[in-house]
Amino acid sequence: GINYTHDGIQYYYPRISEWRGRAIYGKEFSKAVLSSEINVNIHYPHHGSEEFTKEYGPNPKVFEIMGAGGFLITDNVQGVLDLFENGKHLVIYNTFAGMVDKIRYYLANNSLIAKIAAAGKEEVIKKHTWPIRVKQAIEITKTGRNIF
């Protein structure tokens, strides 16, 4: 594993070497998510513009982490708060310092982690699966109106 300290937070990743340097998918991804107390999502700039990224919306990792049952802390991008409730389904940060503060808070209050992760998974399964999206796309195609 890897053990280090940054900004006063002690990090230990017993399994990171198992996944380091390569993409992981499916059951292996779920295993990685569930073996982490906190999953942090950072939206990378699209087309070289952080502003474009903020307007682009949540990336698939938001849905994948929550759908796997992981506790998610993610940056605030357009649309994420239209889909999920901050503090109920996931946790939103606006700055790097804010992210660090939230990590510290939830590590100190880890009883909230399982509660938020369970609510997030339930919300994803209830409203954000591929079959639901296909039905919504068909409805939009038939009616010509946005149902979101």
mmCIF file of C-alpha atoms in Angstrom:
data_model
loop_
_atom_site.group_PDB
_atom_site.id
_atom_site.type_symbol
_atom_site.label_atom_id
_atom_site.label_comp_id
_atom_site.label_asym_id
_atom_site.label_seq_id
_atom_site.Cartn_x
_atom_site.Cartn_y
_atom_site.Cartn_z
ATOM 1 C CA GLY A 1 0.000 0.000 0.000
ATOM 2 C CA ILE A 2 0.854 3.683 -0.092
ATOM 3 C CA ASN A 3 1.000 5.825 3.040
ATOM 4 C CA TYR A 4 1.571 9.615 3.035
ATOM 5 C CA THR A 5 0.501 12.899 4.635
ATOM 6 C CA HIS A 6 -0.724 15.986 2.754
ATOM 7 C CA ASP A 7 -2.149 19.175 4.312
ATOM 8 C CA GLY A 8 -2.356 17.458 7.674
ATOM 9 C CA ILE A 9 -4.415 14.510 6.427
ATOM 10 C CA GLN A 10 -2.959 11.019 6.723
ATOM 11 C CA TYR A 11 -3.666 8.943 3.627
ATOM 12 C CA TYR A 12 -3.280 5.191 3.418
ATOM 13 C CA TYR A 13 -4.166 3.237 0.323
ATOM 14 C CA PRO A 14 -3.675 -0.469 1.034
ATOM 15 C CA ARG A 15 -4.855 -1.506 -2.425
ATOM 16 C CA ILE A 16 -3.879 1.404 -4.655
ATOM 17 C CA SER A 17 -0.949 -0.513 -6.119
ATOM 18 C CA GLU A 18 -3.486 -3.071 -7.340
ATOM 19 C CA TRP A 19 -5.177 -0.423 -9.541
ATOM 20 C CA ARG A 20 -2.464 2.183 -10.058
ATOM 21 C CA GLY A 21 -1.669 3.223 -13.625
ATOM 22 C CA ARG A 22 -4.547 1.518 -15.379
ATOM 23 C CA ALA A 23 -8.259 1.881 -15.945
ATOM 24 C CA ILE A 24 -10.600 -0.381 -14.027
ATOM 25 C CA TYR A 25 -14.128 -1.394 -14.952
ATOM 26 C CA GLY A 26 -17.073 -3.510 -13.844
ATOM 27 C CA LYS A 27 -16.725 -5.575 -10.707
ATOM 28 C CA GLU A 28 -13.154 -4.420 -10.224
ATOM 29 C CA PHE A 29 -14.325 -0.774 -10.283
ATOM 30 C CA SER A 30 -17.066 -1.551 -7.747
ATOM 31 C CA LYS A 31 -14.505 -3.289 -5.532
ATOM 32 C CA ALA A 32 -12.262 -0.212 -5.641
ATOM 33 C CA VAL A 33 -15.156 2.156 -4.882
ATOM 34 C CA LEU A 34 -16.451 0.077 -1.998
ATOM 35 C CA SER A 35 -12.994 -0.361 -0.483
ATOM 36 C CA SER A 36 -12.690 3.439 -0.202
ATOM 37 C CA GLU A 37 -14.362 5.328 2.626
ATOM 38 C CA ILE A 38 -14.481 8.447 0.458
ATOM 39 C CA ASN A 39 -14.444 8.679 -3.339
ATOM 40 C CA VAL A 40 -13.426 12.079 -4.705
ATOM 41 C CA ASN A 41 -14.475 13.134 -8.208
ATOM 42 C CA ILE A 42 -12.753 16.045 -9.931
ATOM 43 C CA HIS A 43 -14.137 17.100 -13.304
ATOM 44 C CA TYR A 44 -11.281 17.717 -15.711
ATOM 45 C CA PRO A 45 -11.461 20.728 -18.024
ATOM 46 C CA HIS A 46 -13.034 20.001 -21.411
ATOM 47 C CA HIS A 47 -11.587 21.675 -24.461
ATOM 48 C CA GLY A 48 -9.009 23.405 -22.248
ATOM 49 C CA SER A 49 -11.640 25.450 -20.438
ATOM 50 C CA GLU A 50 -12.593 25.023 -16.804
ATOM 51 C CA GLU A 51 -15.627 27.243 -17.375
ATOM 52 C CA PHE A 52 -16.833 24.927 -20.155
ATOM 53 C CA THR A 53 -16.451 22.003 -17.763
ATOM 54 C CA LYS A 54 -18.540 23.732 -15.094
ATOM 55 C CA GLU A 55 -21.307 24.216 -17.679
ATOM 56 C CA TYR A 56 -21.005 20.727 -19.163
ATOM 57 C CA GLY A 57 -22.604 18.777 -16.331
ATOM 58 C CA PRO A 58 -21.688 15.776 -14.200
ATOM 59 C CA ASN A 59 -19.395 13.148 -15.683
ATOM 60 C CA PRO A 60 -20.223 9.418 -15.687
ATOM 61 C CA LYS A 61 -18.118 8.839 -12.548
ATOM 62 C CA VAL A 62 -20.761 10.658 -10.488
ATOM 63 C CA PHE A 63 -23.340 8.021 -11.457
ATOM 64 C CA GLU A 64 -20.895 5.082 -11.461
ATOM 65 C CA ILE A 65 -19.503 5.736 -7.975
ATOM 66 C CA MET A 66 -22.914 6.340 -6.451
ATOM 67 C CA GLY A 67 -24.476 3.419 -8.353
ATOM 68 C CA ALA A 68 -21.760 1.126 -6.982
ATOM 69 C CA GLY A 69 -22.697 2.251 -3.453
ATOM 70 C CA GLY A 70 -19.740 4.531 -2.855
ATOM 71 C CA PHE A 71 -19.707 7.740 -0.862
ATOM 72 C CA LEU A 72 -18.954 10.592 -3.260
ATOM 73 C CA ILE A 73 -17.476 14.048 -2.782
ATOM 74 C CA THR A 74 -17.487 15.910 -6.108
ATOM 75 C CA ASP A 75 -16.911 19.384 -7.425
ATOM 76 C CA ASN A 76 -19.893 21.571 -8.211
ATOM 77 C CA VAL A 77 -20.724 21.426 -11.916
ATOM 78 C CA GLN A 78 -23.863 22.599 -13.653
ATOM 79 C CA GLY A 79 -26.758 20.206 -13.291
ATOM 80 C CA VAL A 80 -25.470 18.045 -10.463
ATOM 81 C CA LEU A 81 -27.704 19.807 -7.932
ATOM 82 C CA ASP A 82 -30.668 19.410 -10.304
ATOM 83 C CA LEU A 83 -30.169 15.643 -10.061
ATOM 84 C CA PHE A 84 -28.959 15.093 -6.503
ATOM 85 C CA GLU A 85 -29.288 16.737 -3.106
ATOM 86 C CA ASN A 86 -26.066 17.935 -1.500
ATOM 87 C CA GLY A 87 -25.548 16.231 1.858
ATOM 88 C CA LYS A 88 -28.234 13.643 1.166
ATOM 89 C CA HIS A 89 -27.067 11.770 -1.967
ATOM 90 C CA LEU A 90 -23.518 13.113 -2.312
ATOM 91 C CA VAL A 91 -21.354 15.958 -1.062
ATOM 92 C CA ILE A 92 -20.378 18.976 -3.176
ATOM 93 C CA TYR A 93 -17.247 21.103 -2.815
ATOM 94 C CA ASN A 94 -16.443 24.389 -4.552
ATOM 95 C CA THR A 95 -12.699 24.791 -3.878
ATOM 96 C CA PHE A 96 -9.763 22.496 -3.179
ATOM 97 C CA ALA A 97 -9.648 23.785 0.412
ATOM 98 C CA GLY A 98 -13.380 23.079 0.693
ATOM 99 C CA MET A 99 -12.812 19.541 -0.541
ATOM 100 C CA VAL A 100 -10.116 18.970 2.089
ATOM 101 C CA ASP A 101 -12.412 20.376 4.797
ATOM 102 C CA LYS A 102 -15.223 18.054 3.735
ATOM 103 C CA ILE A 103 -12.915 15.031 3.685
ATOM 104 C CA ARG A 104 -11.774 15.863 7.211
ATOM 105 C CA TYR A 105 -15.370 16.382 8.368
ATOM 106 C CA TYR A 106 -16.670 13.097 6.990
ATOM 107 C CA LEU A 107 -13.685 11.097 8.226
ATOM 108 C CA ALA A 108 -14.439 12.483 11.694
ATOM 109 C CA ASN A 109 -18.174 11.789 11.267
ATOM 110 C CA ASN A 110 -18.020 8.520 9.379
ATOM 111 C CA SER A 111 -21.497 7.405 10.480
ATOM 112 C CA LEU A 112 -22.800 9.836 7.854
ATOM 113 C CA ILE A 113 -20.782 8.175 5.080
ATOM 114 C CA ALA A 114 -22.869 4.980 4.941
ATOM 115 C CA LYS A 115 -26.142 6.917 5.178
ATOM 116 C CA ILE A 116 -25.280 9.269 2.288
ATOM 117 C CA ALA A 117 -23.798 6.453 0.173
ATOM 118 C CA ALA A 118 -26.971 4.355 0.586
ATOM 119 C CA ALA A 119 -29.236 7.299 -0.311
ATOM 120 C CA GLY A 120 -27.062 8.109 -3.339
ATOM 121 C CA LYS A 121 -27.180 4.527 -4.610
ATOM 122 C CA GLU A 122 -30.939 4.400 -4.155
ATOM 123 C CA GLU A 123 -31.378 7.674 -6.090
ATOM 124 C CA VAL A 124 -29.183 6.494 -8.977
ATOM 125 C CA ILE A 125 -31.008 3.158 -9.238
ATOM 126 C CA LYS A 126 -34.402 4.876 -9.015
ATOM 127 C CA LYS A 127 -33.795 7.681 -11.535
ATOM 128 C CA HIS A 128 -30.512 7.377 -13.455
ATOM 129 C CA THR A 129 -30.046 3.947 -15.043
ATOM 130 C CA TRP A 130 -29.569 3.278 -18.758
ATOM 131 C CA PRO A 131 -33.087 1.790 -19.203
ATOM 132 C CA ILE A 132 -34.567 4.948 -17.674
ATOM 133 C CA ARG A 133 -32.434 7.168 -19.947
ATOM 134 C CA VAL A 134 -33.491 5.193 -23.037
ATOM 135 C CA LYS A 135 -37.176 5.615 -22.114
ATOM 136 C CA GLN A 136 -36.590 9.341 -21.609
ATOM 137 C CA ALA A 137 -34.820 9.636 -24.977
ATOM 138 C CA ILE A 138 -37.701 7.845 -26.719
ATOM 139 C CA GLU A 139 -40.212 10.152 -25.011
ATOM 140 C CA ILE A 140 -38.255 13.234 -26.065
ATOM 141 C CA THR A 141 -38.048 11.903 -29.630
ATOM 142 C CA LYS A 142 -41.792 11.177 -29.759
ATOM 143 C CA THR A 143 -43.011 14.387 -28.170
ATOM 144 C CA GLY A 144 -40.233 16.826 -29.040
ATOM 145 C CA ARG A 145 -40.250 18.199 -25.508
ATOM 146 C CA ASN A 146 -37.624 17.934 -22.826
ATOM 147 C CA ILE A 147 -38.886 15.879 -19.894
ATOM 148 C CA PHE A 148 -35.989 16.594 -17.529
#
